[in-house]
């Protein structure tokens, strides 16, 4: 069916909540649970298909390919049983051809590994095989880092916060500061990226710029900065502040702060250091620049006292899914660490953030969306279930309530009846701290779940990525090729699971052509396929010379 743009409203009204596959004649492919979603997504997935798919449009403006059973069957065959689908090539429908073109586009999966010591949960440390001092153990992190690098992971990732109390998780109670640990790991790894978390609200930009630039030099261009604003109100008192900034104010600060840090990283042009022993000239002063920034929140003169690294600037990450967080990531980040409950939700988030990136004039392919994943892997489904039960069996209600409190500014939920309704009066605490997580939890409360049910749901989240190695590879491939993610940030669910993933899942991903077989270069930007940022002063000089 050929469709014109002016038929959009009629299409949405007539076809309701069916699933649609939309194809434009230049090769854009989009899926949606509703026609409206498909139309919204189609403009966000430019060049997502091969030339073969574009040819199917036959010169028409738009093509609507009938979905329902045919599409689902094509997906099942092409994702879960690709060999069977290839054997049936001669009898494929148009729907199958479209799916195959999408599935054989060979988008490359990005993988990060989160160094989380004794574990992300409140009771993970109680596992019989857990190392109870892992969060402060360099030998422990060294082993994990080297296993992840053997598995060709793109990066290591260290989360952080600057406020604790007695209800905090064991890992957050006692852990090494991220940049210190990553600097140590830089000396025992060669290729893997090193991403550390640092807050804009409670760190001076000059110090932060210097620290990350130093890590970038130490590692040979492998540093990344996960930009956060700190959601816990208790952070303010640790830094002599009278009050914690409001959520939207923190993100305004983050925008200015990131611009200042990037400006400091640009203090030195690439040829600023002459180092000519014969003439005695060490520096070309015309290529060293003061920033002289004065803004709403910050006043920084510069220049920074360390030059640019082999990759120009550290890679920018951002962790957050609120409205402010999405806009900040779409405008400024190169990767966003996020969380979605299922593939449908992930597709919507992916399309939304990529569209925002395009709206800011960016190439959406230069922004990687990497949800967290905590796979449980075993040789049989029965063994997987046993491991899941083993992990869930560690959780106590007391600690589940503590885990729940973290998204509500560390609110103490133990004072309420666990079998009563969720105390929705705490919503304001969530709005001031972790908006995306707290809104998800309040949604469960609106479904009638008790406080106990919600707390246990938070402490033992449904694991989308449990299964045999083949099932894990299938799920990762489906999320990648359905535009639910560009990859994943992996937690280790149980001791030893990282090795299982590297030894048993990575080879399957490589065999499918969606995961690298070697590192492509030496810097983090080379690994991710990102350009070296052009120095702003070098670019300005080139523009003047060309005028």
mmCIF file with all atom_site columns, C-alpha atoms in Angstrom, residues 269-434:
data_model
loop_
_atom_site.group_PDB
_atom_site.id
_atom_site.type_symbol
_atom_site.label_atom_id
_atom_site.label_alt_id
_atom_site.label_comp_id
_atom_site.label_asym_id
_atom_site.label_entity_id
_atom_site.label_seq_id
_atom_site.pdbx_PDB_ins_code
_atom_site.Cartn_x
_atom_site.Cartn_y
_atom_site.Cartn_z
_atom_site.occupancy
_atom_site.B_iso_or_equiv
_atom_site.pdbx_formal_charge
_atom_site.auth_seq_id
_atom_site.auth_comp_id
_atom_site.auth_asym_id
_atom_site.auth_atom_id
_atom_site.pdbx_PDB_model_num
ATOM 1   C CA . UNK A 1 269 ? 46.270 22.554  20.862 1.00 0.00 ? 269 UNK A CA 1
ATOM 2   C CA . UNK A 1 270 ? 47.992 19.475  19.487 1.00 0.00 ? 270 UNK A CA 1
ATOM 3   C CA . UNK A 1 271 ? 51.168 21.324  18.435 1.00 0.00 ? 271 UNK A CA 1
ATOM 4   C CA . UNK A 1 272 ? 51.410 23.492  21.548 1.00 0.00 ? 272 UNK A CA 1
ATOM 5   C CA . UNK A 1 273 ? 54.346 21.542  22.987 1.00 0.00 ? 273 UNK A CA 1
ATOM 6   C CA . UNK A 1 274 ? 57.294 22.316  20.697 1.00 0.00 ? 274 UNK A CA 1
ATOM 7   C CA . UNK A 1 275 ? 60.019 20.710  22.876 1.00 0.00 ? 275 UNK A CA 1
ATOM 8   C CA . UNK A 1 276 ? 62.852 21.867  20.605 1.00 0.00 ? 276 UNK A CA 1
ATOM 9   C CA . UNK A 1 277 ? 66.154 21.321  22.440 1.00 0.00 ? 277 UNK A CA 1
ATOM 10  C CA . UNK A 1 278 ? 68.178 23.200  19.826 1.00 0.00 ? 278 UNK A CA 1
ATOM 11  C CA . UNK A 1 279 ? 66.179 26.433  20.054 1.00 0.00 ? 279 UNK A CA 1
ATOM 12  C CA . UNK A 1 280 ? 65.209 26.029  23.670 1.00 0.00 ? 280 UNK A CA 1
ATOM 13  C CA . UNK A 1 281 ? 61.521 26.504  22.858 1.00 0.00 ? 281 UNK A CA 1
ATOM 14  C CA . UNK A 1 282 ? 59.328 24.224  24.953 1.00 0.00 ? 282 UNK A CA 1
ATOM 15  C CA . UNK A 1 283 ? 55.933 25.817  24.281 1.00 0.00 ? 283 UNK A CA 1
ATOM 16  C CA . UNK A 1 284 ? 54.196 27.681  21.483 1.00 0.00 ? 284 UNK A CA 1
ATOM 17  C CA . UNK A 1 285 ? 52.291 30.228  23.623 1.00 0.00 ? 285 UNK A CA 1
ATOM 18  C CA . UNK A 1 286 ? 49.839 30.971  20.788 1.00 0.00 ? 286 UNK A CA 1
ATOM 19  C CA . UNK A 1 287 ? 48.519 27.417  21.154 1.00 0.00 ? 287 UNK A CA 1
ATOM 20  C CA . UNK A 1 288 ? 47.910 27.480  24.901 1.00 0.00 ? 288 UNK A CA 1
ATOM 21  C CA . UNK A 1 289 ? 44.579 29.083  25.797 1.00 0.00 ? 289 UNK A CA 1
ATOM 22  C CA . UNK A 1 290 ? 42.822 30.481  28.823 1.00 0.00 ? 290 UNK A CA 1
ATOM 23  C CA . UNK A 1 291 ? 39.139 29.606  29.070 1.00 0.00 ? 291 UNK A CA 1
ATOM 24  C CA . UNK A 1 292 ? 37.973 32.689  30.998 1.00 0.00 ? 292 UNK A CA 1
ATOM 25  C CA . UNK A 1 293 ? 34.535 31.246  31.645 1.00 0.00 ? 293 UNK A CA 1
ATOM 26  C CA . UNK A 1 294 ? 31.964 33.121  33.726 1.00 0.00 ? 294 UNK A CA 1
ATOM 27  C CA . UNK A 1 295 ? 28.505 31.587  33.790 1.00 0.00 ? 295 UNK A CA 1
ATOM 28  C CA . UNK A 1 296 ? 25.430 31.028  35.942 1.00 0.00 ? 296 UNK A CA 1
ATOM 29  C CA . UNK A 1 297 ? 27.196 28.591  38.263 1.00 0.00 ? 297 UNK A CA 1
ATOM 30  C CA . UNK A 1 298 ? 30.915 28.552  37.444 1.00 0.00 ? 298 UNK A CA 1
ATOM 31  C CA . UNK A 1 299 ? 33.857 30.880  37.008 1.00 0.00 ? 299 UNK A CA 1
ATOM 32  C CA . UNK A 1 300 ? 37.007 29.209  35.670 1.00 0.00 ? 300 UNK A CA 1
ATOM 33  C CA . UNK A 1 301 ? 40.007 30.927  34.131 1.00 0.00 ? 301 UNK A CA 1
ATOM 34  C CA . UNK A 1 302 ? 42.293 28.110  32.893 1.00 0.00 ? 302 UNK A CA 1
ATOM 35  C CA . UNK A 1 303 ? 44.354 26.927  31.138 1.00 0.00 ? 303 UNK A CA 1
ATOM 36  C CA . UNK A 1 304 ? 44.514 23.327  32.324 1.00 0.00 ? 304 UNK A CA 1
ATOM 37  C CA . UNK A 1 305 ? 47.959 22.122  33.352 1.00 0.00 ? 305 UNK A CA 1
ATOM 38  C CA . UNK A 1 306 ? 47.979 18.967  31.226 1.00 0.00 ? 306 UNK A CA 1
ATOM 39  C CA . UNK A 1 307 ? 47.815 18.583  27.439 1.00 0.00 ? 307 UNK A CA 1
ATOM 40  C CA . UNK A 1 308 ? 45.321 16.694  25.289 1.00 0.00 ? 308 UNK A CA 1
ATOM 41  C CA . UNK A 1 309 ? 45.563 12.906  25.250 1.00 0.00 ? 309 UNK A CA 1
ATOM 42  C CA . UNK A 1 310 ? 45.896 10.561  22.237 1.00 0.00 ? 310 UNK A CA 1
ATOM 43  C CA . UNK A 1 311 ? 42.080 10.466  21.933 1.00 0.00 ? 311 UNK A CA 1
ATOM 44  C CA . UNK A 1 312 ? 41.646 14.215  22.346 1.00 0.00 ? 312 UNK A CA 1
ATOM 45  C CA . UNK A 1 313 ? 39.140 14.060  25.183 1.00 0.00 ? 313 UNK A CA 1
ATOM 46  C CA . UNK A 1 314 ? 37.692 11.306  27.408 1.00 0.00 ? 314 UNK A CA 1
ATOM 47  C CA . UNK A 1 315 ? 34.467 9.691   26.164 1.00 0.00 ? 315 UNK A CA 1
ATOM 48  C CA . UNK A 1 316 ? 31.360 11.165  27.830 1.00 0.00 ? 316 UNK A CA 1
ATOM 49  C CA . UNK A 1 317 ? 28.820 8.852   29.476 1.00 0.00 ? 317 UNK A CA 1
ATOM 50  C CA . UNK A 1 318 ? 25.619 9.793   31.258 1.00 0.00 ? 318 UNK A CA 1
ATOM 51  C CA . UNK A 1 319 ? 23.402 7.714   33.540 1.00 0.00 ? 319 UNK A CA 1
ATOM 52  C CA . UNK A 1 320 ? 19.783 8.811   33.787 1.00 0.00 ? 320 UNK A CA 1
ATOM 53  C CA . UNK A 1 321 ? 16.409 8.419   32.102 1.00 0.00 ? 321 UNK A CA 1
ATOM 54  C CA . UNK A 1 322 ? 14.393 11.387  33.376 1.00 0.00 ? 322 UNK A CA 1
ATOM 55  C CA . UNK A 1 323 ? 13.274 14.082  30.956 1.00 0.00 ? 323 UNK A CA 1
ATOM 56  C CA . UNK A 1 324 ? 16.249 16.237  31.949 1.00 0.00 ? 324 UNK A CA 1
ATOM 57  C CA . UNK A 1 325 ? 18.578 13.249  31.744 1.00 0.00 ? 325 UNK A CA 1
ATOM 58  C CA . UNK A 1 326 ? 17.408 12.292  28.269 1.00 0.00 ? 326 UNK A CA 1
ATOM 59  C CA . UNK A 1 327 ? 17.922 15.803  26.936 1.00 0.00 ? 327 UNK A CA 1
ATOM 60  C CA . UNK A 1 328 ? 21.347 16.080  28.524 1.00 0.00 ? 328 UNK A CA 1
ATOM 61  C CA . UNK A 1 329 ? 22.445 12.723  27.062 1.00 0.00 ? 329 UNK A CA 1
ATOM 62  C CA . UNK A 1 330 ? 21.011 13.479  23.628 1.00 0.00 ? 330 UNK A CA 1
ATOM 63  C CA . UNK A 1 331 ? 22.795 16.824  23.503 1.00 0.00 ? 331 UNK A CA 1
ATOM 64  C CA . UNK A 1 332 ? 26.157 16.011  25.052 1.00 0.00 ? 332 UNK A CA 1
ATOM 65  C CA . UNK A 1 333 ? 26.814 12.336  25.848 1.00 0.00 ? 333 UNK A CA 1
ATOM 66  C CA . UNK A 1 334 ? 28.402 9.661   23.700 1.00 0.00 ? 334 UNK A CA 1
ATOM 67  C CA . UNK A 1 335 ? 26.865 6.793   25.686 1.00 0.00 ? 335 UNK A CA 1
ATOM 68  C CA . UNK A 1 336 ? 23.931 6.579   28.083 1.00 0.00 ? 336 UNK A CA 1
ATOM 69  C CA . UNK A 1 337 ? 23.626 3.942   30.818 1.00 0.00 ? 337 UNK A CA 1
ATOM 70  C CA . UNK A 1 338 ? 19.958 3.252   31.381 1.00 0.00 ? 338 UNK A CA 1
ATOM 71  C CA . UNK A 1 339 ? 17.366 0.706   32.532 1.00 0.00 ? 339 UNK A CA 1
ATOM 72  C CA . UNK A 1 340 ? 14.239 -0.565  30.812 1.00 0.00 ? 340 UNK A CA 1
ATOM 73  C CA . UNK A 1 341 ? 11.810 -3.225  31.983 1.00 0.00 ? 341 UNK A CA 1
ATOM 74  C CA . UNK A 1 342 ? 11.334 -4.973  28.635 1.00 0.00 ? 342 UNK A CA 1
ATOM 75  C CA . UNK A 1 343 ? 12.130 -4.769  24.929 1.00 0.00 ? 343 UNK A CA 1
ATOM 76  C CA . UNK A 1 344 ? 9.045  -2.715  24.040 1.00 0.00 ? 344 UNK A CA 1
ATOM 77  C CA . UNK A 1 345 ? 9.954  -0.083  26.627 1.00 0.00 ? 345 UNK A CA 1
ATOM 78  C CA . UNK A 1 346 ? 13.576 -0.197  25.475 1.00 0.00 ? 346 UNK A CA 1
ATOM 79  C CA . UNK A 1 347 ? 12.604 0.413   21.834 1.00 0.00 ? 347 UNK A CA 1
ATOM 80  C CA . UNK A 1 348 ? 10.580 3.470   22.787 1.00 0.00 ? 348 UNK A CA 1
ATOM 81  C CA . UNK A 1 349 ? 13.400 4.861   24.924 1.00 0.00 ? 349 UNK A CA 1
ATOM 82  C CA . UNK A 1 350 ? 15.941 4.163   22.171 1.00 0.00 ? 350 UNK A CA 1
ATOM 83  C CA . UNK A 1 351 ? 13.853 5.883   19.503 1.00 0.00 ? 351 UNK A CA 1
ATOM 84  C CA . UNK A 1 352 ? 13.132 8.835   21.776 1.00 0.00 ? 352 UNK A CA 1
ATOM 85  C CA . UNK A 1 353 ? 16.751 9.527   22.747 1.00 0.00 ? 353 UNK A CA 1
ATOM 86  C CA . UNK A 1 354 ? 18.056 9.025   19.196 1.00 0.00 ? 354 UNK A CA 1
ATOM 87  C CA . UNK A 1 355 ? 15.404 11.454  17.915 1.00 0.00 ? 355 UNK A CA 1
ATOM 88  C CA . UNK A 1 356 ? 16.442 14.022  20.501 1.00 0.00 ? 356 UNK A CA 1
ATOM 89  C CA . UNK A 1 357 ? 20.077 13.608  19.460 1.00 0.00 ? 357 UNK A CA 1
ATOM 90  C CA . UNK A 1 358 ? 19.136 14.292  15.856 1.00 0.00 ? 358 UNK A CA 1
ATOM 91  C CA . UNK A 1 359 ? 17.139 17.307  17.007 1.00 0.00 ? 359 UNK A CA 1
ATOM 92  C CA . UNK A 1 360 ? 20.321 18.696  18.570 1.00 0.00 ? 360 UNK A CA 1
ATOM 93  C CA . UNK A 1 361 ? 22.052 18.339  15.204 1.00 0.00 ? 361 UNK A CA 1
ATOM 94  C CA . UNK A 1 362 ? 23.972 15.204  16.133 1.00 0.00 ? 362 UNK A CA 1
ATOM 95  C CA . UNK A 1 363 ? 24.488 11.900  14.356 1.00 0.00 ? 363 UNK A CA 1
ATOM 96  C CA . UNK A 1 364 ? 22.365 9.475   16.441 1.00 0.00 ? 364 UNK A CA 1
ATOM 97  C CA . UNK A 1 365 ? 24.787 6.660   15.644 1.00 0.00 ? 365 UNK A CA 1
ATOM 98  C CA . UNK A 1 366 ? 27.399 8.492   17.720 1.00 0.00 ? 366 UNK A CA 1
ATOM 99  C CA . UNK A 1 367 ? 25.311 8.060   20.874 1.00 0.00 ? 367 UNK A CA 1
ATOM 100 C CA . UNK A 1 368 ? 25.297 4.533   22.289 1.00 0.00 ? 368 UNK A CA 1
ATOM 101 C CA . UNK A 1 369 ? 22.399 3.379   24.464 1.00 0.00 ? 369 UNK A CA 1
ATOM 102 C CA . UNK A 1 370 ? 23.523 0.650   26.881 1.00 0.00 ? 370 UNK A CA 1
ATOM 103 C CA . UNK A 1 371 ? 20.981 -0.694  29.395 1.00 0.00 ? 371 UNK A CA 1
ATOM 104 C CA . UNK A 1 372 ? 22.180 -2.576  32.436 1.00 0.00 ? 372 UNK A CA 1
ATOM 105 C CA . UNK A 1 373 ? 22.023 -6.377  32.308 1.00 0.00 ? 373 UNK A CA 1
ATOM 106 C CA . UNK A 1 374 ? 22.735 -8.995  34.963 1.00 0.00 ? 374 UNK A CA 1
ATOM 107 C CA . UNK A 1 375 ? 22.778 -12.307 33.075 1.00 0.00 ? 375 UNK A CA 1
ATOM 108 C CA . UNK A 1 376 ? 22.564 -15.678 34.797 1.00 0.00 ? 376 UNK A CA 1
ATOM 109 C CA . UNK A 1 377 ? 24.051 -18.305 32.501 1.00 0.00 ? 377 UNK A CA 1
ATOM 110 C CA . UNK A 1 378 ? 24.093 -22.106 32.758 1.00 0.00 ? 378 UNK A CA 1
ATOM 111 C CA . UNK A 1 379 ? 24.075 -25.140 30.485 1.00 0.00 ? 379 UNK A CA 1
ATOM 112 C CA . UNK A 1 380 ? 20.408 -26.018 31.042 1.00 0.00 ? 380 UNK A CA 1
ATOM 113 C CA . UNK A 1 381 ? 17.253 -24.109 31.892 1.00 0.00 ? 381 UNK A CA 1
ATOM 114 C CA . UNK A 1 382 ? 16.943 -26.164 35.082 1.00 0.00 ? 382 UNK A CA 1
ATOM 115 C CA . UNK A 1 383 ? 20.394 -25.051 36.213 1.00 0.00 ? 383 UNK A CA 1
ATOM 116 C CA . UNK A 1 384 ? 19.561 -21.443 35.334 1.00 0.00 ? 384 UNK A CA 1
ATOM 117 C CA . UNK A 1 385 ? 16.475 -21.629 37.542 1.00 0.00 ? 385 UNK A CA 1
ATOM 118 C CA . UNK A 1 386 ? 18.524 -23.107 40.376 1.00 0.00 ? 386 UNK A CA 1
ATOM 119 C CA . UNK A 1 387 ? 20.979 -20.198 40.161 1.00 0.00 ? 387 UNK A CA 1
ATOM 120 C CA . UNK A 1 388 ? 18.148 -17.659 40.057 1.00 0.00 ? 388 UNK A CA 1
ATOM 121 C CA . UNK A 1 389 ? 16.622 -19.222 43.174 1.00 0.00 ? 389 UNK A CA 1
ATOM 122 C CA . UNK A 1 390 ? 20.048 -19.194 44.822 1.00 0.00 ? 390 UNK A CA 1
ATOM 123 C CA . UNK A 1 391 ? 20.424 -15.461 44.185 1.00 0.00 ? 391 UNK A CA 1
ATOM 124 C CA . UNK A 1 392 ? 16.877 -14.634 45.285 1.00 0.00 ? 392 UNK A CA 1
ATOM 125 C CA . UNK A 1 393 ? 17.314 -16.750 48.420 1.00 0.00 ? 393 UNK A CA 1
ATOM 126 C CA . UNK A 1 394 ? 19.992 -14.377 49.694 1.00 0.00 ? 394 UNK A CA 1
ATOM 127 C CA . UNK A 1 395 ? 17.554 -11.442 49.904 1.00 0.00 ? 395 UNK A CA 1
ATOM 128 C CA . UNK A 1 396 ? 15.936 -10.442 53.207 1.00 0.00 ? 396 UNK A CA 1
ATOM 129 C CA . UNK A 1 397 ? 12.880 -8.197  53.542 1.00 0.00 ? 397 UNK A CA 1
ATOM 130 C CA . UNK A 1 398 ? 14.874 -5.793  55.728 1.00 0.00 ? 398 UNK A CA 1
ATOM 131 C CA . UNK A 1 399 ? 17.429 -5.237  52.999 1.00 0.00 ? 399 UNK A CA 1
ATOM 132 C CA . UNK A 1 400 ? 14.806 -5.202  50.250 1.00 0.00 ? 400 UNK A CA 1
ATOM 133 C CA . UNK A 1 401 ? 13.227 -2.206  52.006 1.00 0.00 ? 401 UNK A CA 1
ATOM 134 C CA . UNK A 1 402 ? 16.648 -0.558  52.153 1.00 0.00 ? 402 UNK A CA 1
ATOM 135 C CA . UNK A 1 403 ? 17.136 -1.138  48.430 1.00 0.00 ? 403 UNK A CA 1
ATOM 136 C CA . UNK A 1 404 ? 13.720 0.394   47.779 1.00 0.00 ? 404 UNK A CA 1
ATOM 137 C CA . UNK A 1 405 ? 14.641 3.474   49.785 1.00 0.00 ? 405 UNK A CA 1
ATOM 138 C CA . UNK A 1 406 ? 17.617 4.338   47.606 1.00 0.00 ? 406 UNK A CA 1
ATOM 139 C CA . UNK A 1 407 ? 15.452 5.726   44.788 1.00 0.00 ? 407 UNK A CA 1
ATOM 140 C CA . UNK A 1 408 ? 13.565 7.874   47.308 1.00 0.00 ? 408 UNK A CA 1
ATOM 141 C CA . UNK A 1 409 ? 16.514 9.777   48.787 1.00 0.00 ? 409 UNK A CA 1
ATOM 142 C CA . UNK A 1 410 ? 17.341 6.840   51.119 1.00 0.00 ? 410 UNK A CA 1
ATOM 143 C CA . UNK A 1 411 ? 13.887 6.977   52.704 1.00 0.00 ? 411 UNK A CA 1
ATOM 144 C CA . UNK A 1 412 ? 13.357 4.539   55.597 1.00 0.00 ? 412 UNK A CA 1
ATOM 145 C CA . UNK A 1 413 ? 10.529 2.220   54.492 1.00 0.00 ? 413 UNK A CA 1
ATOM 146 C CA . UNK A 1 414 ? 10.893 -0.088  57.511 1.00 0.00 ? 414 UNK A CA 1
ATOM 147 C CA . UNK A 1 415 ? 8.516  2.134   59.542 1.00 0.00 ? 415 UNK A CA 1
ATOM 148 C CA . UNK A 1 416 ? 5.511  1.075   57.406 1.00 0.00 ? 416 UNK A CA 1
ATOM 149 C CA . UNK A 1 417 ? 3.412  -2.101  57.402 1.00 0.00 ? 417 UNK A CA 1
ATOM 150 C CA . UNK A 1 418 ? 5.078  -4.254  54.698 1.00 0.00 ? 418 UNK A CA 1
ATOM 151 C CA . UNK A 1 419 ? 1.750  -5.853  53.807 1.00 0.00 ? 419 UNK A CA 1
ATOM 152 C CA . UNK A 1 420 ? -0.034 -2.543  53.480 1.00 0.00 ? 420 UNK A CA 1
ATOM 153 C CA . UNK A 1 421 ? -0.247 -0.190  50.526 1.00 0.00 ? 421 UNK A CA 1
ATOM 154 C CA . UNK A 1 422 ? 2.849  1.585   49.286 1.00 0.00 ? 422 UNK A CA 1
ATOM 155 C CA . UNK A 1 423 ? 3.144  5.004   51.036 1.00 0.00 ? 423 UNK A CA 1
ATOM 156 C CA . UNK A 1 424 ? 2.695  7.214   48.004 1.00 0.00 ? 424 UNK A CA 1
ATOM 157 C CA . UNK A 1 425 ? 3.295  10.314  50.126 1.00 0.00 ? 425 UNK A CA 1
ATOM 158 C CA . UNK A 1 426 ? 7.022  9.671   49.591 1.00 0.00 ? 426 UNK A CA 1
ATOM 159 C CA . UNK A 1 427 ? 6.674  10.485  45.876 1.00 0.00 ? 427 UNK A CA 1
ATOM 160 C CA . UNK A 1 428 ? 8.203  13.927  46.408 1.00 0.00 ? 428 UNK A CA 1
ATOM 161 C CA . UNK A 1 429 ? 11.396 12.319  47.725 1.00 0.00 ? 429 UNK A CA 1
ATOM 162 C CA . UNK A 1 430 ? 11.673 10.342  44.499 1.00 0.00 ? 430 UNK A CA 1
ATOM 163 C CA . UNK A 1 431 ? 11.028 13.414  42.370 1.00 0.00 ? 431 UNK A CA 1
ATOM 164 C CA . UNK A 1 432 ? 13.889 15.239  44.081 1.00 0.00 ? 432 UNK A CA 1
ATOM 165 C CA . UNK A 1 433 ? 16.324 12.349  43.724 1.00 0.00 ? 433 UNK A CA 1
ATOM 166 C CA . UNK A 1 434 ? 16.021 9.506   41.188 1.00 0.00 ? 434 UNK A CA 1
#
